[in-house]
Amino acid sequence: MVNYPAGMGRSHTADTEVSSRKTSAGRRGMELENDINRTNEWYLNEDTAVIHKKPTPITIVKVDYPDRSAAKITEAYFKVPSTTDYNGIYKGKYLDFEAKECKTNTSFPIKSIHPHQIKHLDAVTRHGAIAFVIVRFVNLSETFYVIASDMTEYIRTCGRSSIPHDWFMEHGTLIPFSYNKPVDYLKIVDQLYFKENQ
Amino acid sequence: MVNYPAGMGRSHTADTEVSSRKTSAGRRGMELENDINRTNEWYLNEDTAVIHKKPTPITIVKVDYPDRSAAKITEAYFKVPSTTDYNGIYKGKYLDFEAKECKTNTSFPIKSIHPHQIKHLDAVTRHGAIAFVIVRFVNLSETFYVIASDMTEYIRTCGRSSIPHDWFMEHGTLIPFSYNKPVDYLKIVDQLYFKENQ
């Protein structure tokens, strides 16, 4: 059974947003990122948590200096990330996660997550982090929170190239949506790690 | 009095490295970064801590796709960082720091640290982070660990544009150097936060 956060029925997160979640080709893959950035900004302004997206890692090859105040990068390349995209601090704990959109409805392709990122999630988990992966099934309008070690263990042992949607229904938790906090993942963190405070 | 880590006399860190620390103009400002990256790699390989430098934040304006596998960024600009350069996890704690080289011997210019970074260091401190600033006086071959809140409080109240070298001697701790860990800052973190484990 999928876990619904308190007070959030499936109809709320899944059905009512289908139409508003349709994306143009250009924005594809960016919507989840934008939603998470907006949520993080809200957390920051409320002083609930300090969590940022890391800049995209690039290799800079050539920089022009038309004048000192506006150096212009004229040749650079994207690098394979060695860590996850997001980290920060919440209630004194180190928090670390990766976020991925999934365009198919039946399963999540494992190759979407780099081996470096899996290794990184395992490492921070070993050191005591709250580590997780956010996976959005775009067409289903479902955004899941999955504990990192559950997912990396499955990836290591499943012998498959993708994780079935059913697995997320069983092991994941749907993340509640609100206008100010479109991906309110700290609600799930509270349920999993700070129950005594609620 | 400056605090020396156990077993490290000043002559070791200060005198013997002067000649080897001379940098060409091209590498200036990068040496501390390289030393910290090497140290972090060592910590990672030992599985002592997971601490990474964040990529340089840039705004990408134009990308060419000569073929799918090697997208080429042809126009991008450096952005003012909104956080510090380094963060990660050590002994279950969130760790966050900024690192700066200083070319003058008498004082550290406060404008080297962006107001956003000061705000960020205060925020993560408030949430329970181990937060600090590493300042290297390049010509003196001295690399100081300074507790972030000590430095940000001084900056807010000093009414000056720079922090005298004497202040670092009084409030900072010299970071020990070794070949494998050129900036072994976790030694200082242990002394300050994990004394019972030593």
XYZ file of C-alpha atoms in Angstrom:
396
model
C 0.000 0.000 0.000
C 1.199 3.473 -0.775
C 1.518 5.717 2.256
C -0.508 8.886 2.116
C 0.593 11.736 4.329
C -1.982 12.638 6.949
C -4.918 14.456 5.438
C -3.900 13.952 1.816
C -6.141 11.644 -0.194
C -4.897 10.352 -3.502
C -7.530 12.243 -5.438
C -6.004 15.498 -4.263
C -2.464 14.933 -5.468
C -3.174 12.668 -8.390
C -6.363 13.582 -10.176
C -6.874 17.286 -9.843
C -3.473 18.250 -11.177
C -3.293 16.259 -14.362
C -4.358 19.108 -16.575
C -2.186 21.747 -14.921
C 0.871 19.499 -15.033
C 1.038 19.280 -18.822
C 4.372 20.626 -19.941
C 5.706 21.850 -23.224
C 8.728 20.040 -24.626
C 10.983 22.934 -23.648
C 10.111 22.869 -19.967
C 10.186 19.084 -19.666
C 12.364 17.898 -16.823
C 12.477 21.375 -15.310
C 9.090 21.443 -13.650
C 10.020 19.234 -10.708
C 13.211 21.231 -10.262
C 11.278 24.499 -10.258
C 8.752 23.103 -7.791
C 11.514 21.968 -5.447
C 13.367 25.273 -5.730
C 10.175 27.138 -4.871
C 9.592 24.850 -1.897
C 13.167 25.326 -0.675
C 12.823 29.078 -0.977
C 9.703 28.915 1.170
C 11.485 26.763 3.781
C 14.346 29.286 3.763
C 12.069 32.307 4.182
C 10.171 30.630 7.024
C 13.571 29.674 8.508
C 12.410 26.046 8.634
C 15.437 24.618 6.852
C 18.410 25.674 4.725
C 18.394 23.516 1.604
C 19.765 24.546 -1.779
C 20.153 23.066 -5.207
C 23.787 22.769 -6.178
C 24.792 24.552 -9.366
C 25.069 22.403 -12.480
C 28.624 21.066 -12.648
C 30.479 22.238 -15.742
C 34.028 22.276 -17.042
C 34.996 25.766 -18.112
C 37.405 25.793 -21.063
C 37.466 29.393 -22.235
C 36.612 32.719 -20.606
C 36.672 36.109 -22.307
C 37.206 39.278 -20.303
C 35.576 42.074 -22.317
C 35.848 44.093 -19.113
C 36.634 43.065 -15.567
C 33.105 43.153 -14.248
C 31.517 40.775 -16.746
C 33.689 37.798 -17.577
C 32.020 35.796 -20.317
C 32.365 32.026 -20.512
C 32.555 31.137 -24.207
C 33.350 27.439 -24.025
C 32.217 25.008 -21.348
C 30.796 21.503 -21.089
C 28.393 19.727 -18.771
C 30.038 17.276 -16.361
C 28.611 14.063 -14.946
C 27.567 14.980 -11.384
C 29.518 13.247 -8.599
C 26.936 14.031 -5.940
C 23.209 14.649 -5.724
C 21.601 17.947 -6.659
C 20.258 19.014 -3.270
C 21.568 19.155 0.272
C 21.288 21.190 3.419
C 20.301 21.196 7.070
C 16.955 20.592 8.808
C 16.419 20.383 12.582
C 20.158 19.921 13.043
C 20.335 16.982 10.607
C 22.197 16.772 7.317
C 19.726 16.211 4.502
C 20.635 15.027 0.998
C 18.510 14.084 -1.984
C 18.239 13.646 -5.715
C 15.123 14.439 -7.775
C 14.067 12.846 -11.037
C 11.145 13.131 -13.392
C 9.891 9.981 -15.078
C 7.956 10.175 -18.332
C 6.709 6.602 -18.526
C 3.840 5.490 -16.322
C 4.824 1.898 -15.626
C 8.422 2.077 -14.407
C 11.383 4.305 -13.601
C 14.564 3.715 -15.678
C 17.488 3.052 -13.324
C 19.920 4.680 -15.742
C 18.355 8.075 -14.858
C 20.433 7.962 -11.677
C 24.215 8.032 -12.145
C 26.239 5.325 -10.350
C 28.174 8.170 -8.643
C 24.956 9.461 -7.182
C 23.998 6.030 -5.840
C 27.426 5.719 -4.240
C 27.045 9.207 -2.787
C 23.601 8.477 -1.314
C 24.968 5.299 0.304
C 27.955 7.214 1.711
C 25.929 10.009 3.299
C 23.437 7.454 4.672
C 26.339 5.597 6.307
C 27.422 8.867 7.944
C 23.978 9.550 9.389
C 22.221 11.670 6.775
C 18.537 11.844 6.036
C 18.925 10.748 2.417
C 16.165 10.202 -0.124
C 15.133 10.352 -3.744
C 12.161 12.297 -5.098
C 10.633 10.673 -8.180
C 7.808 12.291 -10.113
C 5.744 10.234 -12.535
C 4.895 13.204 -14.697
C 1.848 11.806 -16.517
C 0.367 10.377 -13.321
C 1.038 13.569 -11.345
C 2.489 11.490 -8.538
C 5.554 12.679 -6.673
C 7.105 10.055 -4.418
C 9.526 10.303 -1.512
C 11.706 7.189 -1.331
C 14.266 6.499 1.395
C 17.633 6.381 -0.418
C 18.817 3.085 1.080
C 15.555 1.345 0.063
C 16.089 2.456 -3.512
C 19.837 1.775 -3.760
C 19.380 -1.681 -2.249
C 16.651 -2.447 -4.752
C 18.854 -1.215 -7.610
C 21.771 -3.401 -6.471
C 19.695 -6.558 -6.090
C 16.813 -6.361 -8.589
C 18.692 -7.404 -11.718
C 16.445 -5.114 -13.773
C 16.942 -1.935 -15.751
C 13.925 -0.182 -14.257
C 11.918 0.063 -11.053
C 8.202 -0.724 -11.510
C 5.649 1.903 -10.554
C 4.167 -0.666 -8.141
C 7.410 -0.632 -6.177
C 6.967 3.103 -5.545
C 3.346 2.496 -4.497
C 4.607 -0.057 -1.995
C 7.811 1.586 -0.694
C 7.355 5.264 -1.417
C 5.277 7.995 0.178
C 3.343 10.538 -1.867
C 4.574 14.051 -1.195
C 1.805 16.560 -0.458
C 1.362 19.579 -2.726
C 0.430 23.105 -1.780
C 0.692 26.338 -3.696
C 3.540 27.707 -1.580
C 5.245 24.366 -1.122
C 4.666 22.411 -4.338
C 6.849 19.519 -3.106
C 6.524 19.635 0.682
C 8.986 16.803 1.336
C 9.796 17.937 4.892
C 6.317 16.718 5.891
C 7.492 13.205 5.046
C 10.847 13.766 6.786
C 8.903 14.782 9.907
C 6.802 11.609 9.755
C 9.826 9.382 9.294
C 12.387 10.982 11.604
C 10.775 13.500 13.959
C 7.522 11.834 14.987
C 7.938 12.810 18.632
C 7.808 16.507 17.671
C 4.404 16.413 16.021
C 47.203 33.674 21.725
C 46.761 31.639 18.606
C 45.733 28.044 19.234
C 48.068 25.449 17.770
C 46.653 22.002 17.196
C 48.345 19.337 19.308
C 51.800 18.514 18.023
C 51.978 21.355 15.510
C 54.483 24.089 16.265
C 54.224 27.299 14.340
C 57.588 26.737 12.667
C 56.135 23.693 10.952
C 53.186 25.348 9.294
C 54.596 28.804 8.874
C 58.300 28.744 8.103
C 59.042 25.614 6.163
C 56.433 26.164 3.501
C 57.106 29.714 2.475
C 59.187 28.761 -0.517
C 56.875 26.004 -1.735
C 53.818 28.204 -1.400
C 54.898 30.768 -3.981
C 52.310 30.823 -6.735
C 52.324 32.087 -10.286
C 49.757 34.750 -11.129
C 47.665 32.203 -13.007
C 47.212 29.849 -10.079
C 46.629 32.600 -7.535
C 43.514 31.984 -5.466
C 43.316 28.385 -6.621
C 45.929 26.871 -4.348
C 43.796 26.840 -1.211
C 40.904 25.422 -3.236
C 43.114 22.664 -4.627
C 44.476 21.874 -1.155
C 40.958 21.612 0.275
C 39.736 19.487 -2.632
C 42.667 17.111 -2.119
C 41.922 16.936 1.600
C 38.233 16.245 0.953
C 39.124 13.498 -1.502
C 41.285 11.915 1.167
C 38.478 12.133 3.739
C 36.132 10.566 1.181
C 38.488 7.705 0.346
C 39.079 6.983 4.044
C 35.293 7.208 4.532
C 35.880 9.771 7.286
C 33.471 12.358 5.901
C 31.557 13.246 2.749
C 32.354 16.857 1.925
C 32.341 18.359 -1.559
C 32.958 21.700 -3.172
C 29.861 22.982 -4.891
C 30.217 23.742 -8.587
C 30.761 27.388 -9.514
C 27.342 28.977 -9.992
C 26.825 30.255 -13.534
C 23.979 31.477 -15.680
C 23.859 29.588 -18.942
C 22.639 31.705 -21.850
C 23.432 29.673 -24.948
C 24.100 25.999 -25.590
C 25.052 24.456 -28.929
C 24.268 20.828 -29.676
C 26.815 19.728 -32.290
C 25.722 16.201 -31.411
C 23.653 14.888 -28.532
C 26.515 13.550 -26.465
C 28.542 16.741 -26.186
C 26.418 19.821 -25.662
C 28.663 22.877 -25.748
C 27.935 25.937 -23.635
C 28.902 28.955 -25.737
C 27.639 31.799 -23.559
C 27.484 31.833 -19.776
C 28.260 34.209 -16.931
C 29.475 33.831 -13.367
C 26.822 34.389 -10.710
C 27.258 35.784 -7.212
C 27.128 32.712 -4.939
C 24.157 32.561 -2.569
C 25.756 29.960 -0.312
C 29.224 28.877 0.715
C 31.475 26.728 -1.464
C 31.701 23.622 0.712
C 29.306 21.447 2.656
C 28.740 17.871 3.667
C 28.459 15.459 6.568
C 30.909 14.413 9.311
C 30.103 12.145 12.260
C 26.412 12.667 11.604
C 26.692 16.472 11.674
C 26.042 18.933 8.870
C 29.226 20.819 8.090
C 29.421 24.041 6.062
C 32.284 26.385 5.276
C 33.737 29.029 3.021
C 37.435 29.316 2.134
C 39.334 32.459 1.209
C 42.886 33.349 0.351
C 44.242 36.675 1.560
C 47.175 38.330 -0.191
C 47.937 41.032 2.341
C 49.737 40.148 5.552
C 48.147 42.579 7.954
C 44.402 42.145 7.496
C 41.635 40.281 5.662
C 39.294 42.449 3.503
C 35.692 41.847 4.580
C 34.450 42.414 1.021
C 36.032 39.053 0.065
C 33.007 37.406 1.662
C 29.656 38.119 0.022
C 26.811 39.316 2.284
C 24.790 36.308 1.050
C 27.444 33.985 2.351
C 27.472 35.675 5.771
C 23.685 35.335 5.934
C 23.974 31.695 4.883
C 26.610 30.906 7.545
C 24.397 32.500 10.216
C 21.361 30.519 8.997
C 23.065 27.115 9.046
C 24.615 27.911 12.441
C 21.125 28.672 13.766
C 19.960 25.267 12.503
C 22.771 23.398 14.264
C 25.556 23.192 11.678
C 29.273 23.078 12.309
C 30.002 26.235 10.317
C 33.360 27.901 9.809
C 35.573 29.940 7.519
C 39.045 28.918 6.367
C 41.309 31.920 5.724
C 44.790 31.534 4.308
C 47.261 34.364 4.592
C 49.170 33.340 1.491
C 52.452 35.166 2.132
C 52.575 34.089 5.761
C 51.688 30.473 4.920
C 49.128 30.496 7.701
C 45.778 28.785 7.242
C 43.244 29.590 9.954
C 40.044 27.866 11.018
C 37.563 30.424 12.359
C 34.155 29.563 13.830
C 31.616 31.196 11.498
C 29.602 32.937 14.218
C 32.767 34.513 15.703
C 33.618 35.969 12.318
C 30.119 37.112 11.304
C 29.602 38.762 14.691
C 32.905 40.597 14.329
C 31.958 41.702 10.817
C 28.588 43.029 12.010
C 30.000 44.966 14.939
C 33.550 46.023 14.034
C 32.720 49.016 11.842
C 35.810 48.272 9.741
C 36.401 47.124 6.182
C 38.926 44.473 7.159
C 39.757 42.025 9.938
C 43.273 42.452 11.358
C 45.667 39.519 11.248
C 45.919 39.791 15.043
C 42.228 38.924 15.313
C 42.893 35.615 13.559
C 45.841 34.972 15.894
C 43.485 35.520 18.812
C 40.272 33.852 17.620
C 41.395 31.392 14.959
C 43.157 28.057 15.082
C 45.965 27.152 12.698
C 45.030 24.172 10.552
C 47.675 21.455 10.414
C 49.238 20.485 7.081
C 50.216 17.057 5.871
C 51.035 15.815 2.404
C 47.825 13.789 2.077
C 45.653 16.290 3.899
C 47.041 19.741 3.068
C 44.212 21.463 5.029
C 43.269 18.955 7.718
C 40.397 21.014 9.117
C 38.577 18.017 10.637
C 41.356 17.893 13.261
C 40.084 21.259 14.474
C 36.439 20.162 14.215
C 37.327 17.179 16.437
C 38.957 19.448 19.015
C 36.021 21.829 19.065
C 33.030 19.467 18.828
C 34.068 15.852 19.450
C 36.554 16.093 22.304
C 35.071 13.108 24.097
C 35.942 10.858 21.145
C 39.656 11.559 21.199
